[in-house]
Tab-separated table of C-alpha atoms in Angstrom:
chain	number	residue	atom	x	y	z
A	1	MET	CA	-2.080	193.287	-202.259
A	2	SER	CA	-4.736	194.089	-204.748
A	3	THR	CA	-6.234	197.424	-205.426
A	4	HIS	CA	-9.509	196.207	-204.085
A	5	GLN	CA	-7.893	195.265	-200.835
A	6	VAL	CA	-6.204	198.590	-200.533
A	7	GLU	CA	-9.397	200.370	-201.135
A	8	GLU	CA	-11.244	198.188	-198.606
A	9	GLU	CA	-8.475	198.819	-196.134
A	10	ASP	CA	-8.636	202.556	-196.586
A	11	GLN	CA	-12.413	202.526	-196.280
A	12	VAL	CA	-12.281	200.607	-193.003
A	13	ALA	CA	-9.508	202.836	-191.666
A	14	GLN	CA	-11.695	205.743	-192.535
A	15	ARG	CA	-14.661	204.490	-190.710
A	16	LEU	CA	-12.710	203.432	-187.614
A	17	GLN	CA	-11.662	207.007	-187.181
A	18	ALA	CA	-15.097	207.361	-185.657
A	19	LEU	CA	-13.931	205.358	-182.729
A	20	ARG	CA	-10.857	207.499	-182.138
A	21	PRO	CA	-12.452	210.361	-180.033
A	22	VAL	CA	-12.822	209.644	-176.303
A	23	PRO	CA	-13.669	211.832	-173.460
A	24	PRO	CA	-10.674	213.114	-171.605
A	25	ARG	CA	-9.424	211.351	-168.552
A	26	ASP	CA	-10.591	212.810	-165.256
A	27	PRO	CA	-7.252	214.324	-164.008
A	28	GLU	CA	-8.295	213.880	-160.338
A	29	ILE	CA	-8.849	210.220	-160.720
A	30	ALA	CA	-5.927	209.886	-162.917
A	31	ALA	CA	-3.663	211.502	-160.156
A	32	ARG	CA	-5.221	209.248	-157.524
A	33	ARG	CA	-4.538	206.139	-159.633
A	34	ARG	CA	-0.983	207.342	-160.320
A	35	ALA	CA	-0.256	207.853	-156.567
A	36	ALA	CA	-1.749	204.417	-155.814
A	37	PHE	CA	0.561	202.879	-158.448
A	38	LEU	CA	3.615	204.530	-157.136
A	39	GLN	CA	2.731	203.440	-153.577
A	40	SER	CA	2.422	199.857	-154.839
A	41	CYS	CA	5.963	200.179	-156.499
A	42	GLN	CA	7.343	201.337	-153.208
A	43	ARG	CA	5.937	198.389	-151.333
A	44	VAL	CA	7.293	195.945	-154.056
A	45	ARG	CA	10.626	197.569	-153.846
A	46	LEU	CA	10.774	197.289	-150.122
A	47	ALA	CA	9.659	193.644	-150.358
A	48	ARG	CA	12.304	192.915	-152.843
A	49	GLU	CA	14.992	194.510	-150.770
A	50	SER	CA	13.904	192.392	-147.692
A	51	VAL	CA	14.346	189.142	-149.648
A	52	PRO	CA	17.743	187.747	-148.804
A	53	TYR	CA	18.591	186.081	-152.141
A	54	ARG	CA	17.170	188.419	-154.643
A	55	ARG	CA	20.147	188.296	-157.061
A	56	PRO	CA	20.233	185.623	-159.492
A	57	GLN	CA	23.920	185.145	-158.828
A	58	LEU	CA	23.191	184.543	-155.144
A	59	ARG	CA	20.373	182.098	-156.070
A	60	VAL	CA	22.820	180.225	-158.342
A	61	ALA	CA	25.467	180.248	-155.511
A	62	ALA	CA	22.933	178.919	-153.001
A	63	MET	CA	21.939	176.203	-155.412
A	64	LEU	CA	25.538	175.204	-155.930
A	65	VAL	CA	26.119	175.052	-152.273
A	66	GLY	CA	23.113	172.839	-151.753
A	67	LEU	CA	24.325	170.562	-154.575
A	68	VAL	CA	27.689	170.206	-153.011
A	69	LEU	CA	26.109	169.480	-149.620
A	70	VAL	CA	23.981	166.785	-151.246
A	71	LEU	CA	27.006	165.315	-153.039
A	72	ILE	CA	28.985	165.347	-149.785
A	73	SER	CA	26.244	163.675	-147.778
A	74	SER	CA	25.510	161.133	-150.484
A	75	THR	CA	29.230	160.385	-150.731
A	76	GLY	CA	29.392	159.958	-146.940
A	77	LEU	CA	26.419	157.586	-146.976
A	78	MET	CA	28.109	155.563	-149.748
A	79	VAL	CA	31.336	155.353	-147.858
A	80	SER	CA	29.454	154.408	-144.741
A	81	ALA	CA	27.372	151.684	-146.548
A	82	SER	CA	30.701	150.374	-148.135
A	83	GLN	CA	32.234	149.592	-144.826
A	84	VAL	CA	30.562	146.190	-144.834
A	85	ALA	CA	31.374	145.442	-148.383
A	86	LEU	CA	33.456	142.347	-149.171
A	87	PRO	CA	35.696	141.740	-152.131
A	88	GLY	CA	33.520	141.379	-155.238
A	89	ASP	CA	30.871	143.650	-153.853
A	90	SER	CA	30.060	146.764	-155.948
A	91	LEU	CA	30.975	149.075	-153.032
A	92	TYR	CA	34.076	147.367	-152.188
A	93	PRO	CA	36.291	149.796	-154.324
A	94	VAL	CA	34.638	152.551	-152.403
A	95	LYS	CA	35.673	150.891	-149.166
A	96	LEU	CA	39.330	150.590	-150.400
A	97	ALA	CA	39.354	154.180	-151.650
A	98	ALA	CA	37.992	155.497	-148.398
A	99	GLU	CA	40.742	153.609	-146.435
A	100	GLY	CA	43.360	154.959	-148.742
A	101	VAL	CA	42.065	158.487	-148.146
A	102	ALA	CA	41.894	157.905	-144.347
A	103	ILE	CA	45.452	156.814	-144.292
A	104	ALA	CA	46.648	159.672	-146.466
A	105	LEU	CA	44.806	162.209	-144.284
A	106	SER	CA	46.056	160.708	-140.989
A	107	PHE	CA	47.985	163.162	-139.073
A	108	GLY	CA	51.433	161.960	-138.179
A	109	PRO	CA	53.238	158.718	-138.770
A	110	ALA	CA	51.782	157.040	-135.697
A	111	ALA	CA	48.223	157.572	-136.703
A	112	ARG	CA	49.131	156.517	-140.313
A	113	ALA	CA	50.694	153.344	-139.018
A	114	ARG	CA	47.679	152.584	-136.877
A	115	GLN	CA	45.368	153.009	-139.952
A	116	ALA	CA	47.592	151.007	-142.114
A	117	ALA	CA	47.595	148.074	-139.592
A	118	ASP	CA	43.829	148.328	-139.167
A	119	ARG	CA	43.477	148.147	-142.871
A	120	ALA	CA	45.572	144.979	-143.162
A	121	LEU	CA	43.564	143.456	-140.339
A	122	ARG	CA	40.343	144.381	-142.246
A	123	ARG	CA	41.723	142.518	-145.275
A	124	ALA	CA	42.307	139.355	-143.346
A	125	GLN	CA	38.852	139.596	-141.673
A	126	GLU	CA	37.207	139.971	-145.143
A	127	ILE	CA	39.000	136.740	-146.279
A	128	GLU	CA	37.838	135.184	-143.124
A	129	ILE	CA	34.222	136.127	-143.670
A	130	LEU	CA	34.418	134.932	-147.273
A	131	ALA	CA	35.949	131.701	-146.143
A	132	LEU	CA	33.037	131.152	-143.732
A	133	THR	CA	30.187	132.255	-146.051
A	134	ALA	CA	31.255	132.170	-149.685
A	135	PRO	CA	34.705	130.600	-150.031
A	136	GLU	CA	34.318	130.415	-153.806
A	137	ARG	CA	34.417	134.204	-153.965
A	138	ILE	CA	37.933	134.262	-152.618
A	139	GLN	CA	40.255	135.305	-155.419
A	140	GLU	CA	44.022	135.484	-155.701
A	141	GLU	CA	43.759	139.212	-155.898
A	142	ASP	CA	42.231	139.349	-152.471
A	143	LEU	CA	45.207	137.466	-151.036
A	144	ALA	CA	47.607	139.690	-152.909
A	145	ARG	CA	45.713	142.768	-151.627
A	146	PHE	CA	46.183	141.412	-148.026
A	147	GLN	CA	49.854	140.972	-148.712
A	148	ARG	CA	50.274	144.470	-150.148
A	149	HIS	CA	48.405	146.034	-147.208
A	150	SER	CA	50.396	144.021	-144.639
A	151	ALA	CA	53.576	145.098	-146.238
A	152	ALA	CA	52.528	148.660	-146.337
A	153	ALA	CA	51.503	148.443	-142.680
A	154	GLN	CA	54.769	146.823	-141.819
A	155	ALA	CA	56.607	149.570	-143.598
A	156	HIS	CA	54.639	152.262	-141.626
A	157	ALA	CA	55.406	150.397	-138.297
A	158	ASP	CA	59.211	150.194	-139.136
A	159	SER	CA	59.323	153.874	-139.989
A	160	LEU	CA	58.137	154.882	-136.529
A	161	ALA	CA	60.643	156.647	-134.269
A	162	PRO	CA	62.349	154.695	-131.649
A	163	GLU	CA	60.642	156.522	-128.856
A	164	LEU	CA	57.428	154.901	-130.250
A	165	ALA	CA	58.659	151.412	-129.695
A	166	PRO	CA	55.617	150.238	-127.626
A	167	LEU	CA	53.312	151.337	-130.579
A	168	THR	CA	55.642	149.649	-133.012
A	169	GLU	CA	55.415	146.426	-131.076
A	170	ALA	CA	51.713	146.689	-130.777
A	171	LEU	CA	51.304	147.107	-134.494
A	172	ARG	CA	53.566	144.244	-135.185
A	173	GLN	CA	51.260	142.163	-133.021
A	174	ARG	CA	48.261	143.371	-134.800
A	175	LEU	CA	49.865	142.364	-138.109
A	176	GLN	CA	50.628	138.965	-136.690
A	177	GLU	CA	47.000	138.693	-135.789
A	178	ALA	CA	45.870	139.551	-139.212
A	179	THR	CA	48.211	137.002	-140.683
A	180	ALA	CA	46.751	134.469	-138.249
A	181	VAL	CA	43.255	135.367	-139.193
A	182	GLN	CA	43.933	135.036	-142.890
A	183	GLU	CA	45.775	131.825	-142.518
A	184	GLY	CA	43.033	130.303	-140.333
A	185	ALA	CA	40.619	131.361	-143.033
A	186	LEU	CA	42.667	129.728	-145.719
A	187	ARG	CA	43.014	126.589	-143.852
A	188	ARG	CA	39.178	126.422	-143.500
A	189	VAL	CA	38.771	127.020	-147.233
A	190	ARG	CA	41.310	124.462	-148.184
A	191	GLY	CA	39.536	122.032	-146.024
A	192	GLN	CA	36.563	122.376	-148.099
A	193	LYS	CA	37.814	123.000	-151.517
A	194	ALA	CA	40.428	124.969	-153.482
A	195	PRO	CA	38.807	127.763	-155.373
A	196	PHE	CA	42.173	129.471	-155.970
A	197	GLY	CA	45.759	128.544	-156.384
A	198	PRO	CA	47.126	125.099	-156.411
A	199	GLN	CA	46.248	122.785	-153.506
A	200	GLN	CA	49.323	122.134	-151.365
A	201	PRO	CA	50.427	118.546	-151.673
A	202	GLY	CA	49.887	116.633	-148.543
A	203	ALA	CA	47.427	119.066	-147.100
A	204	GLY	CA	44.616	116.589	-146.988
A	205	PRO	CA	41.128	118.103	-146.604
A	206	SER	CA	40.511	116.091	-143.436
A	207	ASP	CA	43.663	117.252	-141.826
A	208	GLU	CA	43.168	120.716	-142.811
A	209	ARG	CA	39.683	120.814	-141.506
A	210	GLN	CA	40.862	119.502	-138.236
A	211	ALA	CA	43.453	122.211	-138.152
A	212	ALA	CA	41.015	124.888	-139.012
A	213	ASP	CA	38.576	123.717	-136.446
A	214	ARG	CA	41.168	123.924	-133.864
A	215	VAL	CA	42.728	127.287	-134.711
A	216	PRO	CA	39.661	129.503	-134.268
A	217	ALA	CA	38.841	127.835	-130.964
A	218	THR	CA	42.094	128.664	-129.630
A	219	GLU	CA	41.992	132.211	-130.872
A	220	SER	CA	38.537	132.871	-129.403
A	221	THR	CA	39.710	131.726	-126.051
A	222	PRO	CA	43.196	132.850	-125.632
A	223	ASN	CA	43.146	131.788	-121.952
A	224	ALA	CA	41.897	128.457	-122.516
A	225	PRO	CA	44.159	125.397	-122.175
A	226	GLN	CA	45.994	124.954	-125.411
A	227	PRO	CA	45.507	121.618	-127.057
A	228	GLU	CA	48.453	119.783	-128.192
A	229	ARG	CA	48.956	120.676	-131.799
A	230	ARG	CA	52.347	119.428	-132.691
A	231	GLY	CA	52.194	115.836	-131.750
A	232	PRO	CA	52.840	113.189	-134.360
A	233	SER	CA	49.168	113.030	-135.108
A	234	GLY	CA	48.660	116.761	-135.259
A	235	ALA	CA	47.432	118.326	-138.479
A	236	ALA	CA	49.446	121.340	-138.633
A	237	PRO	CA	52.785	119.770	-139.127
A	238	THR	CA	51.233	117.697	-141.815
A	239	ALA	CA	50.133	120.752	-143.560
A	240	ALA	CA	53.449	122.524	-143.254
A	241	PRO	CA	56.124	120.048	-144.003
A	242	GLY	CA	59.442	121.476	-143.253
A	243	GLY	CA	58.157	124.601	-141.656
A	244	PRO	CA	58.353	125.652	-138.154
A	245	ALA	CA	55.783	124.090	-135.950
A	246	GLN	CA	54.581	127.471	-134.591
A	247	GLU	CA	53.656	128.657	-138.158
A	248	PRO	CA	51.632	125.964	-139.663
A	249	ALA	CA	49.380	128.074	-141.616
A	250	SER	CA	52.298	130.057	-143.209
A	251	GLU	CA	53.039	127.074	-145.168
A	252	ASN	CA	49.585	126.850	-146.453
A	253	THR	CA	49.773	130.377	-147.779
A	254	ALA	CA	53.547	130.563	-148.053
A	255	PRO	CA	53.739	133.099	-150.821
A	256	HIS	CA	51.314	135.452	-148.965
A	257	THR	CA	52.575	135.461	-145.463
A	258	PRO	CA	54.068	138.774	-144.545
A	259	GLY	CA	55.053	137.559	-141.120
A	260	GLY	CA	57.230	134.967	-142.493
A	261	ALA	CA	58.612	137.138	-145.189
A	262	SER	CA	59.076	140.030	-142.922
A	263	PRO	CA	61.531	139.356	-140.129
A	264	SER	CA	61.197	142.936	-138.976
A	265	LEU	CA	57.779	142.202	-137.727
A	266	GLN	CA	59.242	139.722	-135.392
A	267	PRO	CA	59.311	141.105	-131.836
A	268	THR	CA	62.915	141.622	-130.835
A	269	SER	CA	62.423	141.322	-127.092
A	270	ALA	CA	60.415	138.106	-127.223
A	271	PRO	CA	60.436	135.118	-129.393
A	272	ARG	CA	57.836	135.375	-132.187
A	273	GLN	CA	54.695	133.712	-131.212
A	274	SER	CA	52.539	131.464	-133.300
A	275	ALA	CA	50.141	133.583	-135.207
A	276	THR	CA	47.431	130.957	-134.548
A	277	GLN	CA	48.308	130.397	-131.072
A	278	PRO	CA	48.312	133.676	-129.188
A	279	SER	CA	49.799	133.055	-125.831
A	280	PRO	CA	48.796	135.925	-123.498
A	281	SER	CA	51.286	134.885	-120.904
A	282	SER	CA	54.098	135.497	-123.352
A	283	SER	CA	52.721	138.606	-124.862
A	284	PRO	CA	54.794	141.748	-124.362
A	285	PRO	CA	53.561	144.074	-121.572
A	286	GLY	CA	50.757	146.372	-122.543
A	287	PRO	CA	52.127	149.351	-124.289
A	288	ASP	CA	51.266	152.995	-123.130
A	289	VAL	CA	50.088	153.653	-126.689
A	290	THR	CA	46.788	152.035	-127.424
A	291	VAL	CA	46.125	150.544	-130.869
A	292	SER	CA	42.947	151.758	-132.374
A	293	ALA	CA	40.222	149.972	-130.413
A	294	GLY	CA	37.584	150.440	-133.093
A	295	THR	CA	39.435	148.363	-135.559
A	296	PRO	CA	37.175	145.771	-136.862
A	297	PRO	CA	34.291	147.263	-138.993
A	298	ALA	CA	30.884	145.824	-139.038
A	299	ARG	CA	31.434	142.138	-139.725
A	300	GLY	CA	28.292	140.856	-141.232
A	301	PRO	CA	27.609	137.252	-141.188
A	302	GLY	CA	31.283	136.534	-140.114
A	303	ASP	CA	30.344	137.839	-136.675
A	304	GLN	CA	28.899	134.592	-135.791
A	305	GLY	CA	31.767	132.502	-137.049
A	306	PRO	CA	34.320	131.133	-134.703
A	307	GLY	CA	37.127	132.575	-136.781
A	308	SER	CA	35.636	136.001	-136.344
A	309	ASP	CA	35.471	135.606	-132.711
A	310	GLY	CA	39.046	134.559	-132.763
A	311	VAL	CA	39.970	137.751	-134.489
A	312	GLN	CA	38.205	139.956	-132.026
A	313	GLY	CA	39.721	138.081	-129.169
A	314	ALA	CA	43.199	138.358	-130.608
A	315	ALA	CA	42.774	142.023	-131.468
A	316	GLY	CA	41.463	142.719	-127.940
A	317	GLY	CA	44.438	140.934	-126.515
A	318	GLY	CA	46.781	143.096	-128.575
A	319	ALA	CA	45.091	146.376	-127.689
A	320	GLY	CA	44.614	145.696	-124.151
A	321	GLY	CA	48.174	144.589	-123.493
A	322	GLY	CA	47.549	140.867	-123.855
A	323	GLY	CA	48.259	140.053	-120.310
A	324	SER	CA	44.859	139.966	-118.801
B	1	MET	CA	13.811	212.150	-172.776
B	2	VAL	CA	14.891	208.635	-172.068
B	3	THR	CA	14.503	205.973	-174.703
B	4	GLU	CA	11.954	203.084	-174.138
B	5	ARG	CA	14.856	200.687	-173.585
B	6	GLU	CA	16.386	202.860	-170.932
B	7	LEU	CA	12.998	203.304	-169.299
B	8	LEU	CA	12.469	199.566	-169.293
B	9	ARG	CA	15.796	199.054	-167.590
B	10	GLY	CA	14.810	201.452	-164.805
B	11	VAL	CA	11.389	199.758	-164.420
B	12	ARG	CA	13.094	196.432	-164.011
B	13	ARG	CA	15.240	197.931	-161.290
B	14	LEU	CA	12.048	199.252	-159.727
B	15	SER	CA	13.336	202.813	-159.947
B	16	ASP	CA	10.848	205.322	-158.603
B	17	GLU	CA	11.583	207.690	-161.546
B	18	ALA	CA	11.351	205.092	-164.151
B	19	LEU	CA	8.077	203.759	-162.855
B	20	ALA	CA	6.616	207.270	-162.605
B	21	GLU	CA	7.843	208.007	-166.135
B	22	ALA	CA	6.324	204.855	-167.407
B	23	TYR	CA	3.064	205.640	-165.993
B	24	ASP	CA	3.062	209.266	-167.159
B	25	ARG	CA	4.182	208.196	-170.639
B	26	TYR	CA	1.694	205.442	-171.482
B	27	SER	CA	-1.190	205.510	-169.005
B	28	THR	CA	-3.266	208.206	-170.872
B	29	GLU	CA	-3.027	206.514	-174.166
B	30	LEU	CA	-3.728	203.220	-172.512
B	31	TYR	CA	-6.780	204.695	-170.907
B	32	ALA	CA	-7.990	205.965	-174.351
B	33	TYR	CA	-7.342	202.542	-175.807
B	34	ALA	CA	-9.353	200.831	-173.065
B	35	MET	CA	-12.051	203.539	-173.252
B	36	ARG	CA	-12.609	203.011	-176.935
B	37	GLN	CA	-13.317	199.428	-176.419
B	38	LEU	CA	-14.962	199.371	-173.042
B	39	ALA	CA	-16.778	202.795	-173.394
B	40	ASN	CA	-16.695	203.015	-169.631
B	41	ALA	CA	-14.491	205.469	-167.817
B	42	GLY	CA	-14.442	203.440	-164.574
B	43	LEU	CA	-13.499	200.207	-166.438
B	44	ALA	CA	-10.922	202.077	-168.490
B	45	GLU	CA	-9.306	203.353	-165.336
B	46	ASP	CA	-9.455	199.804	-163.857
B	47	CYS	CA	-7.974	198.409	-167.065
B	48	VAL	CA	-4.992	201.005	-166.754
B	49	ALA	CA	-4.517	200.278	-163.057
B	50	GLU	CA	-4.569	196.483	-163.648
B	51	THR	CA	-2.186	196.643	-166.513
B	52	TYR	CA	0.441	198.571	-164.425
B	53	ARG	CA	-0.218	196.162	-161.485
B	54	ARG	CA	0.540	193.186	-163.714
B	55	LEU	CA	3.649	194.890	-165.023
B	56	LEU	CA	4.837	195.373	-161.370
B	57	ASP	CA	4.029	191.700	-160.538
B	58	ALA	CA	5.913	190.504	-163.545
B	59	VAL	CA	9.077	192.723	-162.845
B	60	GLN	CA	8.937	191.651	-159.143
B	61	ARG	CA	9.085	188.023	-160.220
B	62	GLY	CA	11.944	188.778	-162.569
B	63	LYS	CA	9.758	188.480	-165.608
B	64	GLY	CA	7.912	190.978	-167.675
B	65	PRO	CA	8.982	193.013	-170.695
B	66	ARG	CA	12.726	192.876	-171.748
B	67	ARG	CA	12.690	194.975	-174.937
B	68	HIS	CA	9.265	196.627	-175.585
B	69	LEU	CA	7.471	198.236	-172.650
B	70	ARG	CA	4.787	199.836	-174.681
B	71	ALA	CA	3.856	196.686	-176.619
B	72	TYR	CA	3.775	194.751	-173.334
B	73	LEU	CA	1.423	197.286	-171.754
B	74	TYR	CA	-0.955	197.180	-174.654
B	75	ARG	CA	-0.877	193.429	-174.797
B	76	THR	CA	-1.737	193.291	-171.143
B	77	ALA	CA	-4.480	195.832	-171.440
B	78	HIS	CA	-5.894	193.924	-174.428
B	79	ASN	CA	-6.002	190.694	-172.390
B	80	TRP	CA	-7.840	192.533	-169.567
B	81	ILE	CA	-10.245	193.966	-172.009
B	82	THR	CA	-10.847	190.614	-173.578
B	83	ASP	CA	-11.701	189.299	-170.186
B	84	ASN	CA	-14.147	192.100	-169.809
B	85	TYR	CA	-15.752	191.477	-173.177
B	86	ARG	CA	-16.344	187.987	-172.077
B	87	ARG	CA	-18.420	189.139	-169.172
B	88	PRO	CA	-22.025	188.665	-169.859
B	89	SER	CA	-22.992	192.093	-168.645
B	90	THR	CA	-22.780	194.840	-171.222
B	91	GLU	CA	-24.428	197.611	-169.164
B	92	ALA	CA	-21.245	199.494	-169.044
B	93	LEU	CA	-21.310	200.056	-172.692
B	94	ASP	CA	-24.623	201.821	-172.499
B	95	GLU	CA	-23.869	203.808	-169.277
B	96	THR	CA	-21.116	206.108	-170.496
B	97	ASN	CA	-21.064	205.882	-174.182
B	98	PRO	CA	-18.864	208.878	-175.028
B	99	ALA	CA	-21.096	209.580	-178.027
B	100	GLU	CA	-23.821	210.284	-175.468
B	101	ASP	CA	-21.685	212.040	-172.959
B	102	GLU	CA	-22.754	215.740	-173.442
B	103	SER	CA	-20.126	216.866	-170.989
B	104	ALA	CA	-17.310	215.397	-172.889
B	105	PRO	CA	-15.220	218.195	-174.368
B	106	ALA	CA	-14.219	216.342	-177.517
B	107	PRO	CA	-15.118	218.115	-180.582
B	108	GLU	CA	-14.201	215.201	-182.789
B	109	ALA	CA	-16.665	212.907	-180.846
B	110	ARG	CA	-19.379	215.381	-181.677
B	111	LEU	CA	-18.568	215.339	-185.273
B	112	ALA	CA	-18.810	211.474	-185.482
B	113	SER	CA	-22.440	210.456	-185.855
B	114	GLN	CA	-23.760	208.556	-183.062
B	115	ALA	CA	-25.186	205.952	-185.431
B	116	GLU	CA	-21.966	205.461	-187.125
B	117	ARG	CA	-20.185	204.907	-183.797
B	118	ALA	CA	-22.758	202.754	-182.476
B	119	ALA	CA	-22.719	200.512	-185.596
B	120	LEU	CA	-18.886	200.237	-185.487
B	121	GLU	CA	-18.857	199.346	-181.794
B	122	GLN	CA	-21.440	196.621	-182.319
B	123	ALA	CA	-19.730	195.327	-185.422
B	124	MET	CA	-16.384	195.294	-183.523
B	125	ALA	CA	-17.992	193.412	-180.746
B	126	GLU	CA	-18.759	190.578	-183.183
B	127	LEU	CA	-15.125	190.095	-184.189
B	128	THR	CA	-12.655	187.892	-182.414
B	129	ALA	CA	-10.484	189.532	-179.739
B	130	ASP	CA	-7.397	189.319	-182.016
B	131	GLN	CA	-9.288	190.877	-184.982
B	132	ARG	CA	-10.524	193.651	-182.682
B	133	GLN	CA	-7.034	194.228	-181.420
B	134	VAL	CA	-5.390	194.397	-184.865
B	135	LEU	CA	-7.942	196.818	-186.222
B	136	MET	CA	-7.733	198.981	-183.104
B	137	LEU	CA	-3.914	199.075	-183.079
B	138	ARG	CA	-3.499	199.580	-186.853
B	139	PHE	CA	-6.333	201.959	-187.676
B	140	VAL	CA	-7.370	203.804	-184.416
B	141	GLU	CA	-4.071	203.829	-182.619
B	142	ASP	CA	-2.150	204.190	-185.911
B	143	TRP	CA	0.473	201.583	-185.058
B	144	SER	CA	2.803	200.304	-187.623
B	145	LEU	CA	2.710	196.659	-188.621
B	146	ALA	CA	5.970	196.051	-186.782
B	147	ASP	CA	4.628	197.554	-183.597
B	148	THR	CA	1.428	195.712	-183.831
B	149	ALA	CA	3.312	192.493	-184.369
B	150	GLN	CA	5.317	193.169	-181.227
B	151	ALA	CA	2.221	193.972	-179.152
B	152	MET	CA	0.471	190.793	-180.439
B	153	GLN	CA	3.562	188.641	-180.279
B	154	ARG	CA	3.135	187.589	-183.856
B	155	SER	CA	5.069	187.946	-187.056
B	156	VAL	CA	4.400	190.825	-189.399
B	157	GLY	CA	3.067	188.480	-191.982
B	158	ALA	CA	0.745	186.921	-189.376
B	159	VAL	CA	-0.503	190.367	-188.585
B	160	LYS	CA	-1.112	191.240	-192.190
B	161	ALA	CA	-3.146	188.033	-192.673
B	162	LEU	CA	-5.012	188.745	-189.378
B	163	GLN	CA	-5.675	192.280	-190.430
B	164	PHE	CA	-7.088	191.149	-193.842
B	165	ARG	CA	-9.462	188.690	-192.203
B	166	ALA	CA	-10.412	191.376	-189.546
B	167	ILE	CA	-11.340	193.862	-192.355
B	168	GLN	CA	-13.312	191.270	-194.152
B	169	ALA	CA	-15.179	190.297	-190.955
B	170	LEU	CA	-15.871	193.899	-190.039
B	171	GLY	CA	-17.150	194.752	-193.485
B	172	ARG	CA	-19.609	191.851	-193.346
B	173	ALA	CA	-20.735	192.734	-189.826
B	174	LEU	CA	-21.298	196.327	-190.910
B	175	GLU	CA	-23.138	195.247	-194.079
B	176	LEU	CA	-25.327	193.079	-192.053
B	177	ARG	CA	-26.300	195.922	-189.798
B	178	GLU	CA	-26.720	198.421	-192.665
B	179	ASP	CA	-28.621	196.011	-194.873
B	180	PRO	CA	-30.089	193.157	-192.729
B	181	SER	CA	-31.859	191.575	-195.764
């Protein structure tokens, strides 16, 4: 700073001193204003104390709780929306995860076994829906998943205590139904084309289509007269050379059929029925324990398909005792 | 006597004692600061009241000063005064000019010539609000550069530069009044 500037500054400071004197404040007015200010302070303090979340920590906690609630509700919505997902859909892993959690959180082995059986049936229904709507989307892993879930459901059913035999029996029936649904769907697909796996030799498309056309019809109307399926001109034996006549579809999906690979699922008190030919008259008497009635989820386009009806009919038969 | 920092903590807690102390400690000098610029006792009282009201509002909303209470109060008062300067009416300046107030028991005020004071007030009125504030704080209130910088929320260097320009501007304004030719 130059000398000139300093001098100029001193000069200004000197002159500005003239502004310094002011008349003293009126003490009466000052006291009134002071009292008014302190009164305002009291009001503000009382208002602050009446506010529930005045502390920043509480506000943060409230925000966190809100965030958690939003996350929970959005997760719930996503899980709900995923229930109609099919293999290959973006929400399908969510559906699988939700099912896994539901089984893990089920209370007791009986509830767990029911959930596992429902899950296996859902896998079969998904394959069925895909077979009807988009057969090219069916992958080997979908079939493998069905096998895994069927095997798990079977293990759950086998692990039930002897006093729960009626439930065990009902679950076995449910798994048979699931197998039947899946096999019917696969027959339908093979009747059109083979998007996965090698085509079974001798399973001609025309024969398979005839078999597929017949199977859902019999499933959807369990009480209807059964057509003769094992005659020399029948399609099923053609599709399953060397296999038992009651299990024609198991040959089509031989590597994936849990019923055939799991003798323990066979009813011990009655001869095993054909999965594709539920015979109400030979079903075991209705157990006291009811298998989950709300088994099939929203079905989507498959609801209108004959195979889908067949599943519902079969499931209903199993749940209701099958003798009606 | 509590430090300004401790006082500020009490104010932020809305403690009765701290608020009363904050009022007692700074309201009189704030009044004088406002009075020097507004030259109106009523307006100066309003300025003080409004300054403390704004402090209270800010504290209630969890804002307000965190380190320097005095600087915050002066800044708030300055803003209020600036708003008043923007008002078109200047009658208040003429009504209770302390230089003309015969009842004012201020011996220094009597010593200052009425002409000098009037010339200064008019010259100050021609400055910008920031220039006026820096001159008032630095040379009338005798604040340090650092305190002035806090009150004006500027760096010390910026305050120095502003002060230089303010002095130049005030000199020009005074010259024009003293020598209009």
